[in-house]
Coordinates of C-alpha atoms in Angstrom, one line a residue:
Chain A
M1 CA -118.1 -22.0 0.2
F2 CA -120.5 -22.2 3.1
F3 CA -123.5 -22.6 0.8
N4 CA -121.7 -25.5 -1.0
S5 CA -120.8 -27.1 2.3
L6 CA -124.4 -26.8 3.4
L7 CA -125.6 -28.5 0.3
L8 CA -123.1 -31.3 0.6
A9 CA -123.9 -31.7 4.4
L10 CA -127.7 -31.7 3.8
R11 CA -127.3 -34.4 1.1
E12 CA -125.3 -36.5 3.6
I13 CA -127.8 -36.1 6.4
R14 CA -130.7 -37.0 4.1
R15 CA -128.7 -40.1 3.0
N16 CA -128.5 -41.4 6.6
L17 CA -131.8 -40.3 8.1
L18 CA -131.9 -42.9 10.9
R19 CA -128.3 -42.3 12.0
S20 CA -128.8 -38.5 11.8
A21 CA -132.0 -38.8 13.9
L22 CA -130.2 -40.9 16.5
T23 CA -127.3 -38.5 16.6
M24 CA -129.7 -35.6 17.2
L25 CA -131.5 -37.4 20.0
G26 CA -128.8 -36.5 22.6
I27 CA -129.1 -32.9 21.7
I28 CA -132.9 -32.9 21.5
I29 CA -133.1 -34.3 25.0
G30 CA -130.4 -32.1 26.4
V31 CA -132.0 -28.9 25.0
A32 CA -135.5 -29.9 26.0
A33 CA -134.3 -30.8 29.5
V34 CA -132.6 -27.5 30.1
I35 CA -135.6 -25.5 28.8
V36 CA -138.2 -27.5 30.7
M37 CA -136.2 -27.2 34.0
V38 CA -135.8 -23.5 33.7
T39 CA -139.5 -23.0 32.7
L40 CA -140.7 -25.1 35.6
G41 CA -138.3 -23.2 37.9
D42 CA -139.6 -19.9 36.7
G43 CA -143.2 -21.0 37.1
A44 CA -142.5 -22.2 40.7
T45 CA -140.8 -19.0 41.6
L46 CA -143.6 -16.9 40.2
Q47 CA -146.1 -19.1 42.1
V48 CA -144.3 -18.6 45.4
T49 CA -144.1 -14.9 44.8
R50 CA -147.8 -14.6 44.0
Q51 CA -148.8 -16.7 47.0
I52 CA -146.7 -14.6 49.3
E53 CA -148.0 -11.4 47.9
S54 CA -151.6 -12.8 48.4
L55 CA -150.8 -13.0 52.1
G56 CA -149.9 -9.4 52.1
T57 CA -146.5 -7.9 52.0
N58 CA -147.1 -5.7 54.9
L59 CA -147.5 -8.7 57.3
L60 CA -145.1 -9.2 60.2
M61 CA -144.9 -12.2 62.5
I62 CA -143.4 -12.2 65.9
R63 CA -142.3 -15.6 67.1
M64 CA -140.7 -16.9 70.3
G65 CA -137.0 -17.6 70.3
Q66 CA -134.2 -16.8 67.9
R67 CA -134.5 -16.9 64.2
M68 CA -131.9 -19.6 63.7
G69 CA -130.8 -22.8 65.3
P70 CA -132.6 -25.7 66.8
G71 CA -134.0 -25.5 70.3
S72 CA -133.4 -21.8 70.7
S73 CA -137.1 -21.2 71.3
A74 CA -137.1 -23.7 74.1
N75 CA -136.1 -21.4 76.9
A76 CA -137.6 -18.2 75.4
P77 CA -140.6 -17.1 77.4
P78 CA -144.0 -17.1 75.6
F79 CA -145.8 -13.8 74.9
K80 CA -148.7 -12.5 76.9
L81 CA -151.8 -10.8 75.8
E82 CA -150.5 -7.7 77.4
D83 CA -147.7 -7.6 74.8
V84 CA -150.2 -7.4 72.1
V85 CA -152.1 -4.6 73.9
A86 CA -148.8 -2.7 74.4
L87 CA -147.7 -3.1 70.8
Q88 CA -151.1 -1.8 69.6
R89 CA -150.9 1.2 71.9
E90 CA -147.2 2.1 71.4
I91 CA -146.7 1.6 67.7
P92 CA -149.0 3.7 65.5
A93 CA -147.8 2.0 62.3
I94 CA -149.8 -1.1 63.2
R95 CA -153.1 -1.5 61.4
A96 CA -154.2 -4.7 63.0
I97 CA -152.6 -7.1 65.4
A98 CA -153.7 -10.6 66.4
P99 CA -152.4 -12.9 69.1
S100 CA -152.6 -16.6 68.6
A101 CA -151.7 -19.9 70.1
A102 CA -152.0 -23.2 68.3
Q103 CA -151.8 -27.0 68.8
G104 CA -152.3 -30.0 66.6
M105 CA -155.1 -32.4 67.6
T106 CA -157.7 -34.7 66.3
A107 CA -161.2 -33.3 65.6
I108 CA -164.1 -35.7 65.8
V109 CA -167.6 -35.5 64.4
G110 CA -169.7 -38.6 64.8
S111 CA -167.7 -41.4 63.3
R112 CA -165.4 -39.2 61.3
N113 CA -162.1 -37.8 62.7
W114 CA -159.5 -35.6 61.2
S115 CA -156.1 -34.5 62.5
T116 CA -155.7 -30.8 62.2
S117 CA -154.4 -27.6 63.8
V118 CA -156.4 -25.7 66.3
T119 CA -155.7 -22.0 66.7
G120 CA -156.9 -19.8 69.5
T121 CA -157.2 -16.1 68.4
D122 CA -159.7 -13.3 67.9
N123 CA -161.5 -11.5 65.1
R124 CA -158.4 -9.4 64.2
F125 CA -156.8 -12.6 62.9
F126 CA -159.2 -12.5 59.9
T127 CA -158.1 -9.0 59.1
V128 CA -154.4 -9.6 59.4
R129 CA -154.4 -12.8 57.4
N130 CA -157.1 -11.7 54.8
W131 CA -159.5 -14.5 55.6
V132 CA -163.0 -14.3 54.2
L133 CA -166.0 -16.0 55.6
A134 CA -167.9 -18.2 53.1
E135 CA -170.8 -18.8 55.5
G136 CA -171.8 -18.1 59.1
R137 CA -170.4 -15.4 61.3
L138 CA -167.3 -14.3 63.2
F139 CA -166.9 -14.5 67.0
T140 CA -169.0 -12.2 69.1
D141 CA -167.4 -10.1 71.8
S142 CA -169.1 -12.0 74.5
E143 CA -167.9 -15.3 73.1
L144 CA -164.4 -14.0 73.1
R145 CA -164.6 -12.6 76.6
A146 CA -166.3 -15.6 78.1
G147 CA -164.2 -18.2 76.2
R148 CA -167.2 -20.0 74.6
A149 CA -166.8 -23.3 72.8
V150 CA -167.4 -22.0 69.3
C151 CA -165.3 -22.3 66.2
V152 CA -164.7 -21.3 62.6
I153 CA -163.4 -24.0 60.3
G154 CA -161.3 -24.1 57.1
A155 CA -162.5 -25.6 53.9
T156 CA -160.4 -28.8 54.3
V157 CA -161.7 -29.5 57.8
R158 CA -165.2 -29.0 56.5
R159 CA -164.7 -31.4 53.6
E160 CA -163.1 -34.1 55.8
L161 CA -165.5 -33.9 58.7
F162 CA -168.8 -33.0 57.1
G163 CA -168.6 -34.0 53.5
D164 CA -171.7 -32.6 51.9
Q165 CA -173.5 -31.8 55.1
D166 CA -174.0 -28.4 56.5
P167 CA -171.6 -27.9 59.4
L168 CA -173.1 -24.8 60.9
G169 CA -174.5 -25.4 64.3
T170 CA -172.9 -28.9 64.6
R171 CA -170.4 -29.6 67.4
I172 CA -166.9 -30.8 66.8
R173 CA -165.2 -32.7 69.5
L174 CA -161.7 -31.4 70.3
K175 CA -160.1 -33.1 73.3
Q176 CA -162.5 -32.5 76.2
I177 CA -164.6 -29.8 74.6
A178 CA -167.4 -29.8 72.1
C179 CA -167.1 -26.8 69.9
E180 CA -170.0 -25.4 67.9
V181 CA -169.3 -24.5 64.3
I182 CA -170.4 -20.8 63.7
G183 CA -168.5 -19.9 60.5
L184 CA -166.9 -21.4 57.4
L185 CA -163.8 -19.9 55.8
E186 CA -163.3 -19.6 52.1
G187 CA -160.6 -21.8 50.6
K188 CA -157.1 -20.4 50.0
G189 CA -155.4 -23.5 48.7
Q190 CA -151.8 -24.4 49.2
S191 CA -149.3 -22.1 50.8
A192 CA -145.9 -21.3 49.3
M193 CA -144.3 -24.0 51.4
G194 CA -146.8 -26.5 50.1
A195 CA -148.9 -26.7 53.3
D196 CA -152.7 -26.8 53.1
Q197 CA -153.8 -23.4 54.4
D198 CA -157.4 -24.5 54.7
D199 CA -156.6 -27.2 57.2
L200 CA -157.4 -25.3 60.4
I201 CA -159.9 -24.7 63.1
L202 CA -160.1 -21.2 64.8
M203 CA -161.6 -20.6 68.2
P204 CA -161.5 -17.7 70.7
L205 CA -158.1 -17.3 72.3
R206 CA -159.5 -17.5 75.8
T207 CA -161.3 -20.8 75.0
F208 CA -158.0 -22.2 73.7
Q209 CA -155.9 -21.0 76.6
R210 CA -158.4 -22.2 79.3
R211 CA -159.8 -25.4 77.9
I212 CA -157.0 -26.7 75.7
A213 CA -153.6 -25.3 76.6
G214 CA -154.3 -24.7 80.2
N215 CA -152.2 -21.6 80.3
Q216 CA -152.2 -17.8 79.4
D217 CA -149.6 -18.1 76.7
V218 CA -149.6 -16.4 73.3
T219 CA -147.1 -18.2 71.0
L220 CA -147.4 -16.1 67.8
I221 CA -148.3 -12.5 67.2
Q222 CA -149.2 -11.6 63.6
L223 CA -149.7 -8.0 62.6
S224 CA -150.2 -5.9 59.5
V225 CA -148.9 -2.3 59.2
H226 CA -150.6 0.6 57.5
E227 CA -150.1 1.1 53.7
G228 CA -147.1 3.3 53.0
V229 CA -145.4 2.6 56.2
A230 CA -141.7 1.5 55.9
L231 CA -141.7 -2.1 57.1
E232 CA -138.2 -1.9 58.4
R233 CA -139.0 1.1 60.5
A234 CA -142.1 -0.6 62.1
R235 CA -140.0 -3.7 62.6
A236 CA -137.3 -1.8 64.4
D237 CA -139.9 -0.2 66.7
I238 CA -141.4 -3.5 67.5
E239 CA -138.1 -5.1 68.3
R240 CA -137.1 -2.3 70.6
L241 CA -140.4 -2.4 72.5
M242 CA -140.4 -6.2 72.7
R243 CA -136.8 -6.3 74.1
E244 CA -137.9 -3.8 76.7
R245 CA -141.0 -5.7 77.7
R246 CA -139.2 -9.0 77.7
H247 CA -136.3 -7.5 79.7
V248 CA -133.6 -8.6 77.3
H249 CA -130.2 -7.4 78.4
P250 CA -128.6 -5.1 75.9
S251 CA -125.7 -7.5 75.3
D252 CA -128.0 -10.5 74.8
L253 CA -129.6 -11.5 71.6
D254 CA -133.4 -11.2 71.0
N255 CA -135.4 -14.1 72.5
F256 CA -138.0 -13.5 69.8
S257 CA -137.9 -12.9 66.1
V258 CA -139.8 -10.6 63.8
R259 CA -140.1 -11.8 60.3
D260 CA -141.8 -10.2 57.4
M261 CA -143.3 -11.8 54.3
Q262 CA -140.9 -10.1 52.0
E263 CA -138.1 -11.8 53.8
I264 CA -139.8 -15.2 53.6
A265 CA -140.5 -14.5 49.9
T266 CA -136.9 -13.7 49.2
M267 CA -135.8 -16.8 51.0
L268 CA -138.3 -19.0 49.2
T269 CA -137.7 -17.6 45.8
G270 CA -134.0 -17.9 46.5
T271 CA -134.4 -21.6 47.3
T272 CA -136.5 -22.2 44.1
Q273 CA -133.9 -20.4 42.1
I274 CA -131.1 -22.4 43.5
L275 CA -133.0 -25.6 42.8
T276 CA -133.7 -24.4 39.2
A277 CA -130.0 -23.6 38.7
L278 CA -129.1 -27.0 40.0
L279 CA -131.5 -28.9 37.9
S280 CA -130.6 -26.8 34.9
A281 CA -126.9 -27.6 35.5
V282 CA -127.7 -31.3 35.5
A283 CA -129.7 -30.8 32.3
A284 CA -126.8 -28.9 30.8
V285 CA -124.6 -31.9 31.4
S286 CA -126.9 -34.0 29.3
L287 CA -126.5 -31.4 26.6
L288 CA -122.8 -31.8 26.9
V289 CA -123.2 -35.6 26.7
G290 CA -125.3 -35.0 23.6
G291 CA -122.4 -33.1 22.1
I292 CA -120.0 -36.0 22.8
G293 CA -122.6 -38.3 21.2
I294 CA -122.3 -36.1 18.0
M295 CA -118.5 -36.3 18.2
N296 CA -118.7 -40.0 18.6
I297 CA -121.0 -40.5 15.6
M298 CA -119.0 -38.0 13.5
L299 CA -115.8 -39.9 14.2
V300 CA -117.4 -43.2 13.3
S301 CA -118.8 -41.5 10.2
V302 CA -115.4 -40.2 9.2
T303 CA -113.9 -43.7 9.5
E304 CA -116.9 -45.2 7.7
R305 CA -116.7 -42.6 4.9
T306 CA -112.9 -42.7 4.5
R307 CA -113.3 -43.9 0.9
E308 CA -115.9 -41.2 0.2
I309 CA -113.5 -38.6 1.5
G310 CA -110.8 -40.1 -0.7
I311 CA -113.1 -39.7 -3.7
R312 CA -113.8 -36.1 -2.8
L313 CA -110.2 -35.2 -2.3
A314 CA -109.2 -37.0 -5.6
I315 CA -111.8 -35.1 -7.7
G316 CA -110.4 -31.8 -6.3
A317 CA -112.0 -31.0 -2.9
L318 CA -109.7 -28.8 -0.9
E319 CA -108.8 -29.7 2.7
R320 CA -110.8 -26.9 4.1
E321 CA -113.8 -27.8 1.9
V322 CA -113.9 -31.3 3.4
L323 CA -113.4 -29.7 6.9
M324 CA -116.3 -27.4 6.3
Q325 CA -118.5 -30.1 5.0
F326 CA -118.1 -32.2 8.1
L327 CA -118.2 -29.2 10.4
V328 CA -121.4 -28.0 8.8
E329 CA -122.8 -31.5 9.0
A330 CA -122.2 -31.5 12.8
V331 CA -123.6 -28.1 13.2
V332 CA -126.7 -28.8 11.2
L333 CA -127.3 -32.0 13.1
S334 CA -126.8 -30.2 16.5
S335 CA -128.9 -27.1 15.5
L336 CA -131.6 -29.2 14.1
G337 CA -131.5 -31.2 17.3
G338 CA -131.7 -27.9 19.2
L339 CA -134.7 -26.8 17.2
L340 CA -136.5 -30.1 17.8
G341 CA -135.5 -29.9 21.4
I342 CA -137.1 -26.5 21.7
L343 CA -140.3 -27.8 20.2
L344 CA -140.3 -30.8 22.5
A345 CA -139.6 -28.5 25.5
L346 CA -142.5 -26.1 24.6
V347 CA -144.9 -29.0 24.5
A348 CA -143.5 -30.6 27.6
S349 CA -143.4 -27.3 29.5
V350 CA -147.1 -26.5 28.8
G351 CA -148.0 -30.1 29.8
L352 CA -145.9 -30.3 32.9
T353 CA -146.8 -26.8 34.3
Q354 CA -150.5 -27.8 34.0
L355 CA -149.8 -31.2 35.7
L356 CA -147.8 -29.5 38.5
R357 CA -150.2 -26.6 38.7
V358 CA -147.6 -23.9 38.4
P359 CA -148.0 -21.0 36.0
Y360 CA -146.3 -21.3 32.6
V361 CA -143.7 -18.6 32.0
F362 CA -142.2 -18.4 28.5
N363 CA -138.5 -17.6 28.9
G364 CA -137.2 -16.5 25.5
A365 CA -133.7 -16.0 26.8
I366 CA -133.2 -19.6 27.8
V367 CA -134.7 -20.8 24.5
L368 CA -132.2 -18.7 22.6
T369 CA -129.3 -19.7 24.9
A370 CA -130.1 -23.4 24.6
F371 CA -130.3 -23.1 20.8
G372 CA -127.0 -21.2 20.6
F373 CA -125.4 -23.7 23.0
S374 CA -126.5 -26.6 20.8
A375 CA -125.0 -25.0 17.7
M376 CA -121.8 -24.3 19.6
V377 CA -121.7 -27.9 20.7
G378 CA -121.8 -28.9 17.0
I379 CA -118.8 -26.7 16.2
L380 CA -116.9 -27.8 19.3
F381 CA -117.4 -31.5 18.9
G382 CA -117.6 -31.5 15.1
Y383 CA -114.3 -29.8 14.6
F384 CA -112.0 -32.7 15.7
P385 CA -113.7 -35.3 13.5
A386 CA -113.9 -32.8 10.6
R387 CA -110.2 -32.0 10.8
R388 CA -109.4 -35.7 10.9
A389 CA -111.4 -36.2 7.7
A390 CA -109.8 -33.2 6.0
Q391 CA -106.3 -34.3 6.7
L392 CA -106.7 -37.8 5.3
D393 CA -104.2 -38.8 2.6
P394 CA -106.3 -39.3 -0.6
I395 CA -104.3 -42.4 -1.7
E396 CA -104.7 -44.1 1.7
A397 CA -108.4 -43.1 1.8
L398 CA -109.1 -44.5 -1.6
R399 CA -107.5 -47.8 -0.6
H400 CA -109.6 -48.0 2.5
E401 CA -112.1 -50.8 2.6
Chain B
M1 CA -91.5 -41.9 -32.2
A2 CA -89.9 -41.1 -35.5
G3 CA -92.4 -40.8 -38.2
L4 CA -95.1 -39.2 -36.0
S5 CA -95.6 -35.5 -35.9
V6 CA -94.2 -34.3 -32.6
P7 CA -97.2 -33.6 -30.3
I8 CA -97.3 -30.9 -27.6
P9 CA -96.1 -32.6 -24.4
L10 CA -98.9 -32.6 -21.8
I11 CA -97.0 -34.6 -19.3
E12 CA -93.3 -34.7 -18.7
L13 CA -91.6 -36.8 -16.1
T14 CA -87.9 -36.5 -15.7
A15 CA -85.8 -38.8 -13.5
V16 CA -88.7 -39.3 -11.1
T17 CA -88.0 -41.5 -8.1
K18 CA -90.3 -42.5 -5.3
V19 CA -88.8 -44.0 -2.1
Y20 CA -90.9 -45.3 0.8
G21 CA -89.2 -45.8 4.1
Q22 CA -85.6 -45.0 5.0
G23 CA -82.2 -46.7 5.2
D24 CA -82.1 -50.4 4.7
A25 CA -85.9 -50.6 4.8
A26 CA -86.2 -48.2 1.9
V27 CA -88.3 -49.4 -1.0
H28 CA -87.7 -47.8 -4.4
A29 CA -91.1 -47.8 -5.9
L30 CA -89.9 -45.7 -8.8
A31 CA -86.2 -46.0 -9.5
G32 CA -86.0 -43.1 -11.9
I33 CA -88.4 -42.8 -14.8
D34 CA -88.7 -40.5 -17.8
L35 CA -92.0 -40.2 -19.5
R36 CA -93.6 -37.8 -22.0
I37 CA -97.2 -38.0 -23.0
A38 CA -98.7 -35.7 -25.6
A39 CA -102.1 -34.2 -25.6
G40 CA -104.6 -36.5 -27.3
E41 CA -102.8 -39.7 -26.7
L42 CA -104.4 -42.9 -25.3
V43 CA -101.6 -44.6 -23.3
A44 CA -101.7 -47.9 -21.4
L45 CA -99.4 -48.6 -18.5
M46 CA -98.7 -52.3 -17.9
G47 CA -96.6 -54.3 -15.5
P48 CA -96.8 -56.8 -12.7
S49 CA -97.8 -55.9 -9.1
G50 CA -95.2 -53.8 -7.4
S51 CA -93.7 -52.7 -10.7
G52 CA -94.4 -49.0 -9.9
K53 CA -97.2 -48.3 -12.3
S54 CA -99.6 -47.4 -9.5
T55 CA -97.1 -45.1 -7.9
A56 CA -96.6 -43.5 -11.2
M57 CA -100.3 -43.0 -11.7
N58 CA -100.6 -41.5 -8.2
I59 CA -97.8 -39.0 -9.0
L60 CA -99.3 -38.3 -12.5
G61 CA -102.7 -37.8 -10.8
C62 CA -101.1 -35.2 -8.4
L63 CA -102.2 -37.3 -5.4
D64 CA -98.6 -38.0 -4.5
T65 CA -95.3 -36.2 -4.9
P66 CA -92.1 -37.7 -6.1
T67 CA -89.0 -38.1 -3.9
A68 CA -86.8 -36.7 -6.5
G69 CA -87.1 -35.6 -10.2
T70 CA -89.5 -33.3 -11.8
Y71 CA -93.1 -33.6 -13.0
R72 CA -94.3 -31.0 -15.4
F73 CA -97.9 -30.7 -16.4
R74 CA -98.2 -28.5 -19.4
G75 CA -94.9 -27.1 -18.5
L76 CA -96.0 -26.3 -14.9
A77 CA -93.7 -27.9 -12.2
V78 CA -96.2 -29.9 -10.1
T79 CA -93.4 -30.9 -7.7
G80 CA -93.3 -27.6 -6.0
L81 CA -97.1 -27.2 -5.5
S82 CA -98.8 -27.2 -2.1
R83 CA -101.5 -29.7 -1.2
D84 CA -104.3 -27.2 -2.0
E85 CA -102.7 -26.2 -5.3
R86 CA -102.5 -29.8 -6.4
A87 CA -106.1 -30.2 -5.4
R88 CA -107.0 -27.3 -7.6
L89 CA -105.0 -28.9 -10.5
R90 CA -107.0 -32.1 -10.0
R91 CA -110.2 -30.2 -9.9
N92 CA -109.6 -28.2 -13.1
E93 CA -107.5 -30.5 -15.3
L94 CA -107.8 -34.1 -14.2
G95 CA -110.5 -36.8 -14.2
F96 CA -110.3 -40.1 -12.4
V97 CA -111.8 -43.5 -13.1
F98 CA -111.1 -46.3 -10.6
Q99 CA -111.2 -50.1 -10.7
G100 CA -113.8 -50.2 -7.9
F101 CA -115.9 -47.3 -9.5
N102 CA -115.7 -45.4 -6.3
L103 CA -119.2 -43.8 -6.5
L104 CA -120.9 -42.3 -3.5
K105 CA -123.2 -44.9 -2.1
R106 CA -127.0 -44.3 -1.8
T107 CA -126.5 -41.3 -4.1
S108 CA -128.2 -40.9 -7.4
A109 CA -126.1 -41.1 -10.6
L110 CA -126.9 -37.4 -11.3
E111 CA -125.7 -36.3 -7.9
N112 CA -122.5 -38.4 -8.3
V113 CA -121.8 -36.7 -11.6
E114 CA -122.6 -33.3 -10.2
L115 CA -120.1 -33.6 -7.4
P116 CA -117.0 -32.3 -9.2
L117 CA -119.0 -29.4 -10.5
I118 CA -120.1 -28.5 -6.9
Y119 CA -116.4 -28.2 -6.0
R120 CA -116.0 -26.0 -9.1
R121 CA -118.8 -23.7 -7.9
V122 CA -120.9 -24.2 -11.1
P123 CA -124.4 -22.8 -10.5
R124 CA -127.1 -25.3 -10.0
S125 CA -129.0 -25.1 -13.3
E126 CA -125.8 -25.3 -15.3
R127 CA -124.5 -28.1 -13.1
V128 CA -127.6 -30.3 -13.5
A129 CA -127.6 -29.7 -17.3
R130 CA -123.9 -30.6 -17.6
A131 CA -124.3 -33.7 -15.4
R132 CA -127.3 -34.8 -17.6
Q133 CA -125.2 -34.2 -20.7
A134 CA -122.3 -36.2 -19.4
L135 CA -124.6 -39.1 -18.4
A136 CA -126.1 -39.0 -21.9
R137 CA -122.6 -39.1 -23.3
V138 CA -121.9 -42.4 -21.6
G139 CA -125.3 -43.8 -22.7
L140 CA -127.1 -43.5 -19.3
S141 CA -129.9 -41.1 -20.2
G142 CA -133.0 -42.0 -18.1
R143 CA -130.9 -43.5 -15.3
E144 CA -130.2 -40.2 -13.6
G145 CA -132.1 -41.1 -10.5
H146 CA -130.6 -44.6 -10.0
T147 CA -128.2 -45.1 -7.1
P148 CA -125.1 -47.3 -7.6
G149 CA -126.9 -50.2 -5.9
E150 CA -129.5 -50.1 -8.7
L151 CA -126.9 -50.2 -11.5
S152 CA -124.8 -53.0 -13.0
G153 CA -121.0 -52.9 -12.8
G154 CA -120.7 -51.7 -16.4
Q155 CA -123.3 -48.9 -15.7
Q156 CA -121.5 -47.9 -12.5
Q157 CA -118.3 -47.5 -14.4
R158 CA -120.1 -45.4 -17.0
V159 CA -121.4 -43.1 -14.2
A160 CA -117.8 -42.9 -13.0
I161 CA -116.6 -41.9 -16.5
A162 CA -119.4 -39.4 -16.7
R163 CA -118.2 -37.9 -13.4
A164 CA -114.6 -37.8 -14.7
I165 CA -115.5 -36.1 -18.0
V166 CA -118.2 -33.7 -16.7
T167 CA -115.5 -31.1 -15.9
E168 CA -114.0 -31.5 -19.4
P169 CA -110.5 -32.3 -18.1
S170 CA -107.4 -32.4 -20.2
L171 CA -106.3 -35.7 -18.8
L172 CA -108.3 -38.8 -17.8
L173 CA -106.5 -41.2 -15.4
A174 CA -108.0 -44.6 -15.4
D175 CA -106.7 -47.2 -12.9
E176 CA -107.7 -50.6 -14.2
P177 CA -111.1 -49.4 -15.4
T178 CA -112.1 -52.8 -16.7
G179 CA -110.6 -54.8 -13.8
N180 CA -114.0 -55.4 -12.0
L181 CA -116.0 -56.1 -15.2
D182 CA -116.5 -59.2 -17.4
T183 CA -114.8 -59.2 -20.8
A184 CA -117.9 -58.0 -22.8
R185 CA -118.5 -55.0 -20.4
G186 CA -114.8 -54.3 -20.4
H187 CA -114.7 -54.0 -24.2
E188 CA -117.8 -51.7 -24.0
I189 CA -116.0 -49.4 -21.5
M190 CA -112.8 -49.4 -23.7
A191 CA -114.9 -48.6 -26.7
L192 CA -116.4 -45.6 -24.8
L193 CA -113.0 -44.4 -23.7
T194 CA -111.6 -44.8 -27.2
Q195 CA -114.5 -42.8 -28.5
L196 CA -114.0 -40.0 -26.0
N197 CA -110.3 -39.9 -26.9
R198 CA -111.1 -39.8 -30.6
E199 CA -114.0 -37.4 -30.6
R200 CA -112.9 -35.0 -27.9
G201 CA -109.2 -35.4 -28.1
L202 CA -109.2 -36.4 -24.4
T203 CA -105.8 -37.6 -23.3
I204 CA -106.2 -40.9 -21.5
L205 CA -103.8 -42.7 -19.3
M206 CA -104.8 -46.1 -18.1
V207 CA -103.3 -48.9 -16.0
T208 CA -104.4 -52.4 -17.1
H209 CA -103.4 -56.0 -16.6
E210 CA -105.2 -57.3 -19.7
A211 CA -103.4 -57.3 -23.0
D212 CA -106.6 -57.1 -25.0
M213 CA -107.6 -53.9 -23.2
A214 CA -104.2 -52.5 -23.6
A215 CA -104.6 -53.1 -27.3
Y216 CA -107.0 -50.1 -27.5
A217 CA -104.1 -47.8 -26.6
H218 CA -101.9 -45.9 -29.0
R219 CA -98.9 -46.7 -26.9
V220 CA -98.2 -49.3 -24.2
I221 CA -95.6 -48.5 -21.5
H222 CA -94.3 -51.5 -19.6
F223 CA -93.1 -51.2 -16.0
R224 CA -90.8 -53.5 -14.0
D225 CA -89.1 -52.9 -10.7
G226 CA -89.7 -49.3 -10.7
L227 CA -88.4 -48.7 -14.2
V228 CA -89.9 -48.2 -17.6
V229 CA -88.6 -51.3 -19.5
N230 CA -90.4 -51.0 -22.8
E231 CA -92.5 -48.6 -24.8
A232 CA -94.4 -50.0 -27.7
L233 CA -96.7 -48.5 -30.2
S234 CA -99.7 -50.6 -31.1

């Protein structure tokens, strides 16, 4: 019976190619939208994960103030260089630790200027953050101790201020000081948050404190722990020591926060996943609308073909054979739409992932799910019109104009 | 019917009534008719509009059920059958020809004729062969691929007749088969039906308004106000 119904349904679809194509359009778009959304979401999540892993999963950051809430860092005291020394001495799990302080400002070279972020730190910063020099050299000990006006610049700063020229030995004007470029960093590209990681200028911490900030503050401590060390353990040790050094009363909350990259990774992938789910839900609604479109067309088709149904019933079609024919017609339309949607989605996903520069991840599960869902939509929304067709009175149907 | 050898009754209606509506609004489409039709007959039903001949055709075609009375088809009481059982009876025993041809649009003559065989689950190769044969029988060889839109009225009615006879039914019900055709085409169709009746022994029951078409029948049954008023042999 099913094979017969399939034959009859296929003949009917072929007879009304344009209408069939238009009916399928809703499902095609719905299925394609769901798959593309999920594929892009998967790609974005993978990219975030990769980028965070490239920073190093054994990286910890100590910031001033509480983790949550606005303004909570306002009355938290800044760190001192002594905190860094103490951490390095007291906690053996630390492999490298780098203090830093940063400020946004305009850098000027000749007639060009560029607004960037200037960070004061020392050579350990390069180790902690996995920076590699493309050209030039790191800071010397005497430069660090004396607070010399020297700097290492990121790839973006180099491009914006120097173009094709060689920056080494040239001086960049930062507020009142003229800083000599001694090193160039290799490019890292965009961060997981979408910020340009190469848009920075590094100088000795002492230079920054004395000649730019005008204080002895350290605003951020970044550190990496030894391989094989439990991050949680190191983190607990750091928190205990920092509470002690910052004289935090046992009943008070921390006035600093220690965050690890794993946590940031989880948070960010969580966010991308929520966004993916949300967009997919919207896309799923369009699939549902596509299903309603099929029901609409099938209902119109039943009315339009009343006479034909009358003929079929008169020559001996059973009620359930007519039901099956219309149901199979709806399912074939929706599944065919689903298949075309999958094809469209594959093409669109490859194109869009390249355009948005996220990795392409093939998600077989969502392809199958979307296809199954489209077939189900056909059954669900095809049943009502099909039953209506099957229950027609043959005499009335034959009289229908 | 004295003088004729008594044929086997194919159809037997006894005190059949059909009432539409209820109470004062009730319309007695059939007010109690008795009818016997033997296998191999070619019978014409005549009568003005509303005389009940269409209602009778619907009941005979198992498309409708009587309000009261019995309808026996080869001795089988159709009155008690379910909707599906009546559909099976139509599928296996009956063929329909309509005034408006009622072919599937944008569908080739061959596929139109194949349709009843699809419902009878006839395998593809046999189905196509039988459909071609039926089309040849009505003189439409070479037109298998034509859609109704590409055929004349007379040819369309021939396709419809081919569709009706392809299952080799025992009864052909024709509702004004020549009603939409000019006189010449009408006579051609009647000649075809007469030939099928004579050569195959196909029992044919047809409704017509035109006396010259009714003249092809062995017997003419006149309806008026839901009753059989006159049966005449021609």
